Amino acid sequence: MEKQLSIVIPCYNVAEYLPATLDSILLRQNFSFMEVILINDGSTDGTLEVIKKYKERYNDVVRYISISNSGVGVARNLGIQEAIGEYILFIDGDDMLFDSILPQWMEYIYRNTLDIAFTGYEDRDWDDKGKLGENKNYLEGIYTGEEILIKKLKKQIWICTGNAIYRTQILKRNNLKYSVSYRYGEDAEFIGKCLLNSLRVSSLNKQGLIIMVRRTSAMLTVSFEKYKDAIHAFENLQNYAFNFSISSALRNAFAFDYLNLYLGIVKILFKNTKRYDKKLLINLSDIEYPCWSIPVKVKKRVEIMLYRKFPFLYFRFVHIYYFLKQNRWKHIK
């Protein structure tokens, strides 16, 4: 049977969560033209036993490979190497797909001869399944990859691991892989490079991915050093992009994204510090300043002004913001 889609799932100590992920793919999609490639990344918690059970139950669909613990980038790259589907989807071992989304997603891809098709996604709390937020990514029409990258950098759409399907040939032909030297930001770099090598990209305009947020996950424990990794990933993507295009729209979009990334690392630094001290800013001395004068909305302009002119006040606002955010977790229904 022809494999239209390869679904690559890196698995590291996800024995508790993986069944929900696999059931969302294998039981609730009504789509058989696929393969599921599970990369057991040196798990020690029983993940391999879960994988073997699903392999036995879905032998014609599920493949698995076990490697020593090497990180999610290595696991995904191995999945790219092994994939035989015309298209490829990456999903984490603790996330899920919306019911019956794959047939709609793939039909839309083939009808429009797309290189990349993305959906919206929803964040849910793993413990009580409460909805934390969503990004619908509603966008009509077909665009070039550069046009979509500009929208992504400007925060007009949100593409992450799990809500985009890629033409496999584009990845293999252009040797597109996940960087393995970062702890954070490798997905944004990979997505950007894939977009730049794609001519036909579009949104399905439906919700496709459910990101199950665990309170102990890396999503909630972003450190200052991890954010610095994200800056390195940004720089690599920007250098790569400027070999494709030097359009003013793309340059402005990168400047906007870097501004947000810089303020993000400031927030993490402030959040993880109990008392304000001017010496705090020394930690940022080796990080390039963003362009403060680029056009932004009023809310962002106020944030910039607070940080540059009243860093102590900005420090206080950051702590209030994270206090309210943490308190929100306690009241999710």
Short mmCIF file of N, CA, C and O in Angstrom, two decimals, residues 224-279:
data_model
loop_
_atom_site.label_atom_id
_atom_site.label_comp_id
_atom_site.label_asym_id
_atom_site.label_seq_id
_atom_site.Cartn_x
_atom_site.Cartn_y
_atom_site.Cartn_z
N PHE A 224 17.50 30.66 31.12
CA PHE A 224 18.24 31.71 30.45
C PHE A 224 19.18 31.12 29.40
O PHE A 224 19.28 31.62 28.27
N GLU A 225 19.87 30.02 29.73
CA GLU A 225 20.81 29.41 28.80
C GLU A 225 20.09 28.81 27.60
O GLU A 225 20.60 28.86 26.47
N LYS A 226 18.90 28.24 27.82
CA LYS A 226 18.13 27.72 26.70
C LYS A 226 17.73 28.83 25.75
O LYS A 226 17.74 28.67 24.52
N TYR A 227 17.36 29.97 26.32
CA TYR A 227 16.97 31.11 25.48
C TYR A 227 18.16 31.60 24.65
O TYR A 227 18.01 32.04 23.50
N LYS A 228 19.35 31.52 25.21
CA LYS A 228 20.53 31.89 24.45
C LYS A 228 20.74 30.92 23.28
O LYS A 228 21.18 31.33 22.20
N ASP A 229 20.39 29.66 23.48
CA ASP A 229 20.41 28.71 22.38
C ASP A 229 19.45 29.14 21.28
O ASP A 229 19.74 29.01 20.08
N ALA A 230 18.28 29.65 21.68
CA ALA A 230 17.30 30.10 20.70
C ALA A 230 17.85 31.26 19.87
O ALA A 230 17.53 31.37 18.68
N ILE A 231 18.66 32.09 20.47
CA ILE A 231 19.28 33.19 19.72
C ILE A 231 20.27 32.65 18.69
O ILE A 231 20.33 33.12 17.54
N HIS A 232 21.04 31.63 19.08
CA HIS A 232 21.95 31.01 18.11
C HIS A 232 21.18 30.39 16.95
O HIS A 232 21.59 30.50 15.78
N ALA A 233 20.06 29.74 17.26
CA ALA A 233 19.23 29.15 16.21
C ALA A 233 18.67 30.24 15.31
O ALA A 233 18.62 30.08 14.07
N PHE A 234 18.26 31.35 15.91
CA PHE A 234 17.76 32.50 15.13
C PHE A 234 18.83 32.99 14.17
O PHE A 234 18.57 33.24 12.99
N GLU A 235 20.05 33.15 14.67
CA GLU A 235 21.14 33.67 13.84
C GLU A 235 21.44 32.72 12.67
O GLU A 235 21.68 33.17 11.54
N ASN A 236 21.40 31.41 12.94
CA ASN A 236 21.64 30.45 11.87
C ASN A 236 20.56 30.52 10.80
O ASN A 236 20.84 30.47 9.59
N LEU A 237 19.30 30.64 11.24
CA LEU A 237 18.21 30.75 10.28
C LEU A 237 18.31 32.04 9.48
O LEU A 237 18.10 32.06 8.27
N GLN A 238 18.62 33.14 10.16
CA GLN A 238 18.71 34.43 9.46
C GLN A 238 19.82 34.40 8.41
O GLN A 238 19.62 34.85 7.27
N ASN A 239 20.97 33.85 8.74
CA ASN A 239 22.06 33.75 7.77
C ASN A 239 21.65 32.88 6.59
O ASN A 239 21.97 33.19 5.43
N TYR A 240 20.97 31.79 6.89
CA TYR A 240 20.49 30.89 5.84
C TYR A 240 19.49 31.62 4.95
O TYR A 240 19.55 31.53 3.71
N ALA A 241 18.58 32.36 5.57
CA ALA A 241 17.51 33.04 4.82
C ALA A 241 18.06 34.10 3.90
O ALA A 241 17.59 34.26 2.76
N PHE A 242 19.09 34.83 4.34
CA PHE A 242 19.60 35.92 3.53
C PHE A 242 20.40 35.41 2.33
O PHE A 242 20.76 36.20 1.44
N ASN A 243 20.66 34.12 2.28
CA ASN A 243 21.21 33.53 1.06
C ASN A 243 20.13 33.30 0.02
O ASN A 243 20.42 33.13 -1.16
N PHE A 244 18.86 33.28 0.49
CA PHE A 244 17.73 33.11 -0.41
C PHE A 244 17.18 34.45 -0.87
O PHE A 244 16.78 34.61 -2.02
N SER A 245 17.12 35.40 0.04
CA SER A 245 16.43 36.65 -0.25
C SER A 245 16.99 37.77 0.62
O SER A 245 17.32 37.55 1.78
N ILE A 246 17.05 38.94 0.04
CA ILE A 246 17.44 40.12 0.81
C ILE A 246 16.32 41.16 0.77
O ILE A 246 16.56 42.36 0.88
N SER A 247 15.09 40.68 0.61
CA SER A 247 13.96 41.60 0.53
C SER A 247 13.81 42.37 1.84
O SER A 247 14.10 41.85 2.92
N SER A 248 13.35 43.61 1.74
CA SER A 248 13.18 44.42 2.93
C SER A 248 12.12 43.84 3.85
O SER A 248 12.22 43.94 5.08
N ALA A 249 11.10 43.19 3.27
CA ALA A 249 10.04 42.58 4.08
C ALA A 249 10.60 41.47 4.96
O ALA A 249 10.25 41.36 6.15
N LEU A 250 11.50 40.66 4.40
CA LEU A 250 12.09 39.57 5.17
C LEU A 250 13.03 40.12 6.24
O LEU A 250 13.02 39.66 7.39
N ARG A 251 13.82 41.11 5.89
CA ARG A 251 14.74 41.70 6.87
C ARG A 251 13.98 42.35 8.02
O ARG A 251 14.36 42.21 9.19
N ASN A 252 12.91 43.05 7.71
CA ASN A 252 12.10 43.67 8.77
C ASN A 252 11.45 42.62 9.66
O ASN A 252 11.33 42.82 10.87
N ALA A 253 11.02 41.51 9.06
CA ALA A 253 10.39 40.44 9.84
C ALA A 253 11.39 39.82 10.80
O ALA A 253 11.07 39.53 11.96
N PHE A 254 12.62 39.60 10.34
CA PHE A 254 13.66 39.07 11.23
C PHE A 254 13.98 40.05 12.35
O PHE A 254 14.19 39.65 13.51
N ALA A 255 14.00 41.33 12.04
CA ALA A 255 14.27 42.34 13.07
C ALA A 255 13.17 42.33 14.13
O ALA A 255 13.45 42.44 15.33
N PHE A 256 11.93 42.18 13.69
CA PHE A 256 10.80 42.12 14.63
C PHE A 256 10.90 40.88 15.51
O PHE A 256 10.70 40.94 16.73
N ASP A 257 11.22 39.75 14.90
CA ASP A 257 11.32 38.50 15.66
C ASP A 257 12.45 38.58 16.68
O ASP A 257 12.32 38.12 17.82
N TYR A 258 13.57 39.17 16.28
CA TYR A 258 14.71 39.27 17.20
C TYR A 258 14.38 40.19 18.37
O TYR A 258 14.80 39.93 19.51
N LEU A 259 13.66 41.25 18.11
CA LEU A 259 13.24 42.14 19.19
C LEU A 259 12.44 41.37 20.24
O LEU A 259 12.69 41.50 21.45
N ASN A 260 11.51 40.56 19.79
CA ASN A 260 10.71 39.76 20.71
C ASN A 260 11.55 38.70 21.42
O ASN A 260 11.34 38.41 22.60
N LEU A 261 12.49 38.12 20.70
CA LEU A 261 13.37 37.12 21.29
C LEU A 261 14.24 37.75 22.37
O LEU A 261 14.43 37.18 23.46
N TYR A 262 14.76 38.93 22.10
CA TYR A 262 15.60 39.63 23.07
C TYR A 262 14.81 39.97 24.33
O TYR A 262 15.28 39.73 25.46
N LEU A 263 13.61 40.51 24.16
CA LEU A 263 12.79 40.82 25.34
C LEU A 263 12.39 39.55 26.07
O LEU A 263 12.23 39.55 27.29
N GLY A 264 12.25 38.47 25.34
CA GLY A 264 11.94 37.19 25.97
C GLY A 264 13.06 36.72 26.89
O GLY A 264 12.81 36.24 28.00
N ILE A 265 14.31 36.88 26.43
CA ILE A 265 15.43 36.45 27.26
C ILE A 265 15.58 37.37 28.48
O ILE A 265 15.97 36.93 29.56
N VAL A 266 15.24 38.65 28.32
CA VAL A 266 15.24 39.56 29.46
C VAL A 266 14.21 39.12 30.49
O VAL A 266 14.49 39.08 31.71
N LYS A 267 13.03 38.74 30.02
CA LYS A 267 11.97 38.30 30.95
C LYS A 267 12.39 37.05 31.72
O LYS A 267 12.14 36.94 32.92
N ILE A 268 13.02 36.10 31.02
CA ILE A 268 13.47 34.88 31.70
C ILE A 268 14.53 35.22 32.74
O ILE A 268 14.52 34.70 33.86
N LEU A 269 15.46 36.09 32.39
CA LEU A 269 16.50 36.51 33.32
C LEU A 269 15.89 37.18 34.55
O LEU A 269 16.26 36.87 35.69
N PHE A 270 14.96 38.09 34.34
CA PHE A 270 14.32 38.78 35.45
C PHE A 270 13.46 37.84 36.28
O PHE A 270 13.46 37.89 37.51
N LYS A 271 12.73 36.96 35.60
CA LYS A 271 11.85 36.02 36.30
C LYS A 271 12.62 35.14 37.27
O LYS A 271 12.16 34.83 38.37
N ASN A 272 13.81 34.74 36.87
CA ASN A 272 14.60 33.81 37.67
C ASN A 272 15.48 34.50 38.71
O ASN A 272 16.34 33.87 39.33
N THR A 273 15.28 35.81 38.89
CA THR A 273 16.06 36.58 39.86
C THR A 273 15.11 37.23 40.85
O THR A 273 14.14 37.89 40.46
N LYS A 274 15.37 37.06 42.14
CA LYS A 274 14.45 37.56 43.17
C LYS A 274 14.55 39.05 43.38
O LYS A 274 13.54 39.72 43.64
N ARG A 275 15.76 39.60 43.29
CA ARG A 275 15.95 41.02 43.55
C ARG A 275 16.62 41.70 42.36
O ARG A 275 17.56 41.16 41.79
N TYR A 276 16.13 42.88 42.07
CA TYR A 276 16.71 43.62 40.95
C TYR A 276 18.07 44.19 41.32
O TYR A 276 18.27 44.72 42.42
N ASP A 277 18.98 44.11 40.40
CA ASP A 277 20.31 44.69 40.55
C ASP A 277 20.77 45.10 39.15
O ASP A 277 20.61 44.35 38.18
N LYS A 278 21.35 46.29 39.04
CA LYS A 278 21.80 46.76 37.74
C LYS A 278 22.80 45.81 37.10
O LYS A 278 22.93 45.73 35.88
N LYS A 279 23.52 45.05 37.94
CA LYS A 279 24.50 44.10 37.42
C LYS A 279 23.84 42.96 36.65
O LYS A 279 24.50 42.24 35.90
#
